[in-house]
Amino acid sequence: MEPLTRIQREARPESMLINMGPSHPAMHGTLRIMLELDAEKILNAECEIGYLHRGFEKTCENKTYFNLLIYTDRLNYVSPLINNLGYVMTVEKMMGVTAPERAQLIRVLMSELSRVSDHLTCLAAMAMENGAFTVFLYMMKAREFIWDVIEFTTGARMTTSYIRIGGVRADLHPDWRGSLATAVRETRKVLKDVSGLLDKNSIFLGRTRGVGVMSKEDALSYGWTGPCLRSTGIPYDVRKAHPYLVYDRLQFEVPVGECGDNYDRYSVRMREMEQSLRLLEQVAALIPDAAPLGGGPAIEPAEALARSRLQRADERVRLSPNLEGSEKERLPGLTAPDPLVGVPAKEDTYTTMEGLISHFLFFMSGKGIRPPKGDVYFSVEGGNGEVGFYIVSDGTDKPYRLHLRAPCFHIVSALEQLIKGRFVADVIPTFGSMNMIGGELDR
Amino acid sequence: MGQEILIEAIRAKLGPAVEGIADSYGDLVLILRPEAVRSALAALREMPFDYAVLLDLTCVDFAAGQGRLELVYHLYSLSRNVRLRLKASLPAADPAVETLVGLWKNAEWLEREVFDMFGVRFEGHPYLRRLLTYEGFEGHPLRKTYPWRLGQPRLPLKDDV
Amino acid sequence: MSGLSFLTTRLETALGWGRKFSLFHYPFITACCGMEYMSAACAHFDIDRFGAGLTRFSPRQADLLLVVGTVPHKLGPVLRTVYDQMLEPKWVIAFGACAVSGGIYQNYAVVQGIDRIVPVDIYIPGCPPRPEMVLDGLLKLQDKIQHQKQDWRWARKS
């Protein structure tokens, strides 16, 4: 027999207790809200989380710094590249490594793409739960165009593991400008359509205006960050407050809301997407075209392997620039020169003894990336707010402790307060506008 | 406020609650005596320090070497745009510290998580219950002594090997 | 007698045909794979082309359970309850590596494959599987439904 929960203990005998979730379409599968109701009115609420607790932090303690990157993809799975970035930059801060300029620009490009896809998904789900199914279909369409750009370059749609310690995995796809232009154009079109569908829609306004109002003081007390905090009128954005990468050189505004209700959270996200699209165009203009590869005709990988058995293969090996491995000549622009942080070039690994040894040294247990002893906290602006990593290193190749500061953990902890005294129907838009992501909330 | 003036002011305000001051990659770190955690954080929340946001709370298990658990608080000051890390060391055998509920609203969940994962008791917490795992879960998964792969199913599983 | 069995066979074929093209699915979405489920269900990939477009959010109205994403031990009883609430005939698809086998999460928190909790008909691997793969899995399930022994209310109990 489980002990009674707080709401069960405190409930009045005449009121009704009802359970929402975890398997409820609007609860995103992983949140359970217990409600004490007087007819439709919510007298008391209690959230139970942890239905997607996957042991991320414990797993990371048993993986090397290089190998645990894939787990960071699956934290906020709507914007995996930002999680990669947060983790990678935390380790880089410990090791004192800076990514090259081109890699930094690519990282900004990727994080802004992820941010747009994050906001699109959040608003799509929110609108769908409020009955606007058309918006859902439109926004998913725009997200597919965004994911096309990501997929061309990284080779995967979602779980990319593209941003690596020291730089990025590979250079941009040769045709990235075209796909990016399509994505920006299509997303702008969708944003305009969605704006037209929702901004003055009385059903949508009725369910969002004045519902789930958060005051500035409470938002700070709950540790809110990101679009939800900005919707209350506080212009805190990690990209502005603690600029990382090249954000201090780019022009963008931080949109804020007025009263912190559901509508403000929606409108802040809409305006933020416009700013992100603006950033994408600026960054695209800043990234120079990749220099053409020089030095004679390239040979096929199989031929390079065959030759390396007989003689030292000095010819350039033809590898796909983004899916199978980076071309060696491009690597200096993409990863830091430090030989201990990046995976050695595939061409060298396959064809030279030194390359093979450095490959072994990188991947052997006990070797590889070993940050100095100490602890570090670093954060980036994720789709939901401040994504912070706290890493304690004991000097070995595995983190002693890795903790994620998940933005939506703090945001969802305010849900109980926001829905108290409202109606059952208000739970849906309030919760939808918070953008709860299970992987990040429960880790 | 410059770093030296800030440290001076903190020392003057908190006095013996501060056991040490360190710097970690540019972030200021205060080591607090565990019994003074609540009062020290309450003081830091007010002006002139104005650390109004409790960014994060977590714990690190140093039980194997030192027999201690280390609580790590992250504060953030919106007006001065700086972060502050505070640490307090607790005995691993019976870790207990005063709660922050009442000062920050997100402290309730953060402390429940640390209780769940590490078994730290937060005295005065109104509802100290497991957060991420479930009732009936034995042990605290993020302790180093907890085996990485020891699952505790809630219902009988087929072909459990 | 042979005439009757011929009729039964034709009836079974018809039933299978009807069932495979009117799958009402219940998405039991927990994690990352949900994003790819959304893609598969939306206009770009359009699961509706294969007769499985209608999402039912009540297990009692659904006959295909899509388990999309990781199922931790905490969620195990919930999955079992949802499965038990569904009416026969029912099918289960394990969507994504975590649902198939626990995937990369081999640790204290995660059930190592949902087939330890509910019987599974189709496994779709991938972390997460691409929408094309989801559609392929769905087609395989339809094939399975067509060729399986159909149980129906007045079928002779043997």
Coordinates of C-alpha atoms in Angstrom, one line a residue, chain A residues 21-402:
Chain A
G21 CA -2.0 11.5 -17.3
P22 CA 0.6 10.2 -17.5
S23 CA -1.0 8.6 -20.6
H24 CA -3.0 11.6 -21.7
P25 CA -2.7 13.3 -25.1
A26 CA -2.0 16.7 -23.6
M27 CA 0.4 15.5 -20.9
H28 CA 3.0 14.5 -23.5
G29 CA 3.1 11.0 -22.0
T30 CA 5.1 11.7 -19.0
L31 CA 3.4 13.9 -16.5
R32 CA 0.7 13.1 -14.1
I33 CA -1.5 15.8 -12.5
M34 CA -3.8 14.9 -9.7
L35 CA -6.6 17.4 -9.4
E36 CA -9.0 18.1 -6.6
L37 CA -12.2 19.3 -8.2
D38 CA -15.3 21.2 -7.2
A39 CA -17.3 20.6 -10.4
E40 CA -15.0 22.1 -13.0
K41 CA -13.0 24.2 -10.7
I42 CA -9.6 23.1 -9.6
L43 CA -9.2 23.5 -5.8
N44 CA -5.8 21.8 -5.6
A45 CA -3.3 20.2 -7.8
E46 CA -0.3 18.0 -7.5
C47 CA 2.1 17.0 -10.3
E48 CA 4.0 13.8 -10.4
I49 CA 7.0 13.6 -12.7
G50 CA 9.7 11.1 -13.3
Y51 CA 7.8 8.9 -15.8
L52 CA 10.7 9.4 -18.2
H53 CA 13.5 9.1 -15.7
R54 CA 16.1 7.3 -17.8
G55 CA 19.1 7.6 -15.5
F56 CA 20.9 10.1 -17.7
E57 CA 23.2 11.4 -14.9
K58 CA 24.1 7.9 -13.6
T59 CA 24.8 6.7 -17.1
C60 CA 27.1 9.6 -17.8
E61 CA 29.2 8.7 -14.8
N62 CA 30.0 5.4 -16.5
K63 CA 30.7 6.7 -20.0
T64 CA 33.7 8.6 -21.3
Y65 CA 33.5 12.3 -22.2
F66 CA 33.4 11.4 -25.9
N67 CA 30.9 8.6 -25.6
L68 CA 28.3 10.4 -23.5
L69 CA 27.7 12.9 -26.2
I70 CA 24.9 10.8 -27.7
Y71 CA 23.0 10.9 -24.4
T72 CA 22.9 14.7 -24.5
D73 CA 21.1 14.5 -27.8
R74 CA 18.2 12.9 -26.1
L75 CA 17.7 15.4 -23.3
N76 CA 15.7 18.0 -25.0
Y77 CA 15.0 15.9 -28.0
V78 CA 13.3 18.8 -29.9
S79 CA 16.5 20.8 -30.1
P80 CA 19.3 18.2 -29.7
L81 CA 22.0 20.4 -31.2
I82 CA 21.7 22.9 -28.4
N83 CA 22.2 20.2 -25.8
N84 CA 25.2 19.0 -27.6
L85 CA 26.5 22.5 -27.6
G86 CA 25.9 23.1 -23.9
Y87 CA 27.7 19.9 -23.0
V88 CA 30.5 20.4 -25.4
M89 CA 31.2 24.0 -24.4
T90 CA 31.2 23.0 -20.7
V91 CA 34.0 20.4 -21.4
E92 CA 35.8 22.9 -23.6
K93 CA 35.7 25.4 -20.8
M94 CA 37.4 22.9 -18.5
M95 CA 40.0 22.0 -21.1
G96 CA 40.6 25.6 -22.2
V97 CA 39.9 24.8 -25.9
T98 CA 38.2 27.2 -28.3
A99 CA 36.6 26.0 -31.5
P100 CA 37.8 27.7 -34.7
E101 CA 35.9 30.5 -36.2
R102 CA 34.1 28.5 -38.9
A103 CA 33.0 25.9 -36.4
Q104 CA 31.6 28.6 -34.1
L105 CA 29.6 30.0 -36.9
I106 CA 28.3 26.6 -37.8
R107 CA 27.4 26.0 -34.2
V108 CA 25.4 29.2 -34.1
L109 CA 23.6 28.2 -37.3
M110 CA 22.8 24.8 -35.9
S111 CA 21.5 26.1 -32.6
E112 CA 19.3 28.7 -34.2
L113 CA 17.8 26.0 -36.5
S114 CA 17.2 23.9 -33.4
R115 CA 15.6 26.8 -31.6
V116 CA 13.2 27.4 -34.4
S117 CA 12.3 23.7 -34.5
D118 CA 11.8 23.7 -30.7
H119 CA 9.4 26.6 -30.8
L120 CA 7.6 25.2 -33.8
T121 CA 7.0 21.9 -32.1
C122 CA 5.9 23.6 -28.8
L123 CA 3.4 25.9 -30.4
A124 CA 2.2 23.2 -32.8
A125 CA 1.4 20.9 -29.9
M126 CA -0.1 23.7 -27.9
A127 CA -2.3 24.8 -30.8
M128 CA -3.4 21.2 -31.5
E129 CA -4.3 20.6 -27.9
N130 CA -6.5 23.7 -28.1
G131 CA -8.2 22.4 -31.2
A132 CA -6.3 24.2 -33.9
F133 CA -5.2 21.2 -35.9
T134 CA -4.3 23.1 -39.0
V135 CA -1.6 25.0 -37.1
F136 CA -0.2 21.7 -36.1
L137 CA 0.1 20.5 -39.7
Y138 CA 1.5 23.8 -40.9
M139 CA 4.2 24.0 -38.3
M140 CA 5.2 20.4 -38.7
K141 CA 5.6 21.1 -42.4
A142 CA 8.0 24.0 -41.6
R143 CA 9.9 21.8 -39.2
E144 CA 10.5 19.3 -41.9
F145 CA 12.2 22.0 -44.0
I146 CA 14.4 22.9 -41.0
W147 CA 15.2 19.3 -40.4
D148 CA 16.2 19.0 -44.1
V149 CA 19.0 21.5 -43.5
I150 CA 20.1 19.7 -40.4
E151 CA 19.9 16.3 -42.1
F152 CA 21.9 17.4 -45.2
T153 CA 24.8 18.4 -43.0
T154 CA 24.7 16.1 -40.0
G155 CA 23.3 13.0 -41.6
A156 CA 20.5 12.6 -39.1
R157 CA 17.2 14.3 -38.5
M158 CA 17.1 14.5 -34.8
T159 CA 19.8 12.8 -32.8
T160 CA 22.7 14.2 -34.6
S161 CA 25.7 14.3 -32.2
Y162 CA 27.1 16.7 -34.7
I163 CA 28.7 19.3 -32.4
R164 CA 31.8 17.7 -31.0
I165 CA 34.3 18.7 -28.3
G166 CA 36.7 21.1 -30.1
G167 CA 34.5 21.9 -33.0
V168 CA 32.0 20.2 -35.2
R169 CA 31.8 16.8 -36.9
A170 CA 32.1 17.8 -40.5
D171 CA 31.7 20.7 -42.9
L172 CA 28.4 21.9 -44.1
H173 CA 26.8 20.1 -47.0
P174 CA 27.8 21.7 -50.3
D175 CA 24.3 22.8 -51.0
W176 CA 23.5 24.1 -47.6
R177 CA 22.7 27.6 -48.7
G178 CA 19.9 26.5 -50.9
S179 CA 18.2 24.3 -48.3
L180 CA 18.6 27.0 -45.7
A181 CA 17.1 29.6 -47.9
T182 CA 14.1 27.2 -48.6
A183 CA 13.7 26.5 -44.9
V184 CA 13.8 30.2 -43.9
R185 CA 11.4 31.2 -46.6
E186 CA 8.9 28.4 -45.8
T187 CA 9.1 29.0 -42.1
R188 CA 8.4 32.7 -42.6
K189 CA 5.4 31.8 -44.7
V190 CA 4.1 29.4 -42.0
L191 CA 4.7 31.9 -39.2
K192 CA 2.6 34.4 -41.2
D193 CA -0.1 31.9 -41.7
V194 CA -0.2 30.8 -38.1
S195 CA -0.2 34.4 -37.0
G196 CA -3.2 34.9 -39.1
L197 CA -4.9 31.8 -37.8
L198 CA -4.3 32.4 -34.1
D199 CA -3.5 36.0 -33.2
K200 CA -7.1 37.2 -33.4
N201 CA -8.9 33.8 -33.1
S202 CA -11.4 34.3 -30.3
I203 CA -11.3 30.7 -29.2
F204 CA -7.6 30.7 -28.9
L205 CA -7.6 34.1 -27.2
G206 CA -10.3 32.9 -24.8
R207 CA -8.2 30.0 -23.7
T208 CA -4.9 31.9 -23.5
R209 CA -5.5 35.5 -22.6
G210 CA -5.4 36.0 -18.9
V211 CA -5.0 32.3 -18.2
G212 CA -1.9 30.9 -16.4
V213 CA -0.7 34.4 -15.4
M214 CA 2.7 34.4 -13.9
S215 CA 4.1 37.4 -12.0
K216 CA 7.7 38.5 -12.4
E217 CA 8.5 37.8 -8.8
D218 CA 7.1 34.3 -8.9
A219 CA 8.8 33.6 -12.2
L220 CA 12.2 34.4 -10.6
S221 CA 11.3 32.6 -7.5
Y222 CA 10.6 29.5 -9.5
G223 CA 13.9 29.9 -11.4
W224 CA 12.2 30.3 -14.8
T225 CA 14.4 31.1 -17.7
G226 CA 14.0 31.3 -21.4
P227 CA 10.8 32.3 -23.3
C228 CA 8.6 31.7 -20.3
L229 CA 10.6 34.1 -18.1
R230 CA 10.7 36.6 -21.0
S231 CA 6.9 36.4 -21.3
T232 CA 6.6 38.0 -17.9
G233 CA 8.7 41.0 -19.1
I234 CA 12.2 40.2 -17.9
P235 CA 14.6 40.3 -20.8
Y236 CA 17.0 37.6 -19.6
D237 CA 18.6 35.7 -22.4
V238 CA 21.9 33.8 -21.9
R239 CA 22.9 34.8 -25.4
K240 CA 22.8 38.4 -24.3
A241 CA 23.8 38.1 -20.7
H242 CA 26.7 35.8 -21.1
P243 CA 27.5 35.8 -24.8
Y244 CA 29.1 32.7 -26.1
L245 CA 30.2 31.7 -29.6
V246 CA 29.8 34.7 -31.8
Y247 CA 26.5 35.9 -30.5
D248 CA 28.0 39.2 -29.4
R249 CA 28.7 40.1 -33.0
L250 CA 25.2 39.4 -34.2
Q251 CA 22.2 41.6 -34.3
F252 CA 19.0 40.3 -32.6
E253 CA 16.4 41.5 -30.2
V254 CA 15.1 39.8 -27.1
P255 CA 11.3 39.8 -27.3
V256 CA 9.4 40.2 -24.0
G257 CA 5.8 39.8 -23.1
E258 CA 3.6 42.0 -20.9
C259 CA 1.7 40.0 -18.3
G260 CA 3.1 36.4 -18.5
D261 CA 0.0 34.6 -19.5
N262 CA -0.4 31.8 -22.0
Y263 CA -0.8 34.2 -24.9
D264 CA 2.4 36.0 -24.0
R265 CA 4.3 32.7 -23.9
Y266 CA 2.9 32.0 -27.4
S267 CA 3.7 35.4 -28.8
V268 CA 7.2 35.5 -27.3
R269 CA 7.9 32.2 -29.0
M270 CA 6.5 33.5 -32.3
R271 CA 8.6 36.6 -32.2
E272 CA 11.7 34.7 -31.1
M273 CA 11.4 32.5 -34.2
E274 CA 11.5 35.6 -36.3
Q275 CA 14.7 36.7 -34.5
S276 CA 16.2 33.3 -35.0
L277 CA 15.5 33.4 -38.7
R278 CA 17.1 36.8 -38.8
L279 CA 20.1 35.3 -37.0
L280 CA 20.2 32.4 -39.5
E281 CA 20.5 34.9 -42.4
Q282 CA 23.2 36.9 -40.7
V283 CA 25.2 33.8 -39.9
A284 CA 24.8 32.4 -43.4
A285 CA 26.3 35.6 -44.7
L286 CA 29.2 35.4 -42.3
I287 CA 30.2 31.8 -43.1
P288 CA 32.6 31.8 -46.1
D289 CA 32.2 29.2 -48.8
A290 CA 34.4 26.3 -48.1
A291 CA 37.7 26.6 -50.0
P292 CA 37.9 24.1 -52.9
L293 CA 40.1 21.2 -52.0
G294 CA 43.5 21.5 -53.6
G295 CA 46.3 19.0 -54.2
G296 CA 45.6 16.8 -57.1
P297 CA 42.9 14.2 -57.7
A298 CA 41.6 12.3 -54.8
I299 CA 41.7 8.5 -54.7
E300 CA 39.0 6.2 -53.5
P301 CA 39.2 4.9 -49.9
A302 CA 39.6 1.3 -51.0
E303 CA 42.5 2.2 -53.2
A304 CA 44.1 4.2 -50.4
L305 CA 43.9 1.2 -48.1
A306 CA 45.5 -1.1 -50.7
R307 CA 48.3 1.4 -51.3
S308 CA 49.0 2.0 -47.7
R309 CA 49.9 -1.7 -47.3
L310 CA 52.8 -1.2 -49.7
Q311 CA 53.8 2.4 -49.3
R312 CA 53.0 5.6 -47.5
A313 CA 49.8 6.9 -49.0
D314 CA 50.2 10.6 -49.4
E315 CA 47.4 11.2 -51.9
R316 CA 44.2 12.8 -50.8
V317 CA 41.5 10.2 -50.0
R318 CA 38.0 10.9 -51.3
L319 CA 35.6 10.7 -48.4
S320 CA 32.1 12.2 -48.3
P321 CA 32.6 15.5 -46.5
N322 CA 29.8 15.0 -44.1
L323 CA 28.7 11.5 -43.7
E324 CA 31.7 9.2 -43.6
G325 CA 34.4 11.5 -42.3
S326 CA 35.9 14.9 -42.6
E327 CA 38.4 15.6 -45.3
K328 CA 41.6 16.2 -43.6
E329 CA 42.3 19.6 -45.2
R330 CA 39.0 20.9 -43.9
L331 CA 39.6 19.8 -40.3
P332 CA 41.7 22.8 -39.2
G333 CA 38.7 25.0 -39.9
L334 CA 36.3 22.7 -38.0
T335 CA 38.1 21.4 -34.9
A336 CA 40.5 22.9 -32.5
P337 CA 44.2 22.1 -33.2
D338 CA 44.6 20.3 -29.9
P339 CA 45.3 16.6 -30.8
L340 CA 43.7 15.4 -27.6
V341 CA 40.2 16.7 -28.1
G342 CA 39.2 15.6 -31.6
V343 CA 38.9 12.3 -33.3
P344 CA 41.9 11.9 -35.6
A345 CA 41.3 12.2 -39.4
K346 CA 39.9 9.1 -40.9
E347 CA 42.4 9.3 -43.8
D348 CA 45.3 9.1 -41.4
T349 CA 43.8 6.4 -39.3
Y350 CA 43.3 4.1 -42.2
T351 CA 46.5 4.7 -44.0
T352 CA 49.3 5.6 -41.6
M353 CA 50.7 4.0 -38.5
E354 CA 50.9 7.3 -36.6
G355 CA 47.3 8.0 -37.4
L356 CA 46.3 4.6 -36.1
I357 CA 48.2 5.1 -32.9
S358 CA 46.6 8.4 -32.3
H359 CA 43.2 6.9 -33.0
F360 CA 43.9 4.2 -30.4
L361 CA 45.1 6.8 -27.9
F362 CA 41.9 8.7 -28.3
F363 CA 39.6 5.8 -27.9
M364 CA 41.4 3.5 -25.4
S365 CA 39.8 3.4 -22.0
G366 CA 41.7 5.6 -19.6
K367 CA 43.0 7.8 -22.4
G368 CA 41.2 10.2 -24.6
I369 CA 39.6 13.4 -23.3
R370 CA 40.6 14.0 -19.7
P371 CA 39.7 17.4 -18.4
P372 CA 41.7 18.6 -15.4
K373 CA 40.4 18.1 -11.9
G374 CA 37.8 20.5 -10.7
D375 CA 34.2 21.5 -11.3
V376 CA 32.6 23.8 -13.8
Y377 CA 29.2 25.2 -14.7
F378 CA 28.4 26.5 -18.1
S379 CA 25.1 27.3 -19.7
V380 CA 23.7 28.1 -23.1
E381 CA 20.3 29.4 -24.1
G382 CA 18.2 26.4 -25.1
G383 CA 14.7 26.2 -26.5
N384 CA 13.2 26.3 -23.0
G385 CA 15.7 28.5 -21.3
E386 CA 19.1 28.2 -19.6
V387 CA 20.5 24.7 -20.3
G388 CA 23.3 24.4 -17.8
F389 CA 25.8 21.6 -17.3
Y390 CA 27.6 21.1 -14.0
I391 CA 30.5 18.7 -14.4
V392 CA 32.8 17.5 -11.7
S393 CA 36.0 15.9 -13.1
D394 CA 38.4 13.8 -11.1
G395 CA 41.0 13.8 -13.9
T396 CA 40.0 10.6 -15.5
D397 CA 38.3 10.0 -18.8
K398 CA 34.9 9.7 -17.2
P399 CA 33.0 12.5 -15.5
Y400 CA 32.8 12.0 -11.7
R401 CA 29.5 13.7 -11.7
L402 CA 27.5 15.3 -14.5

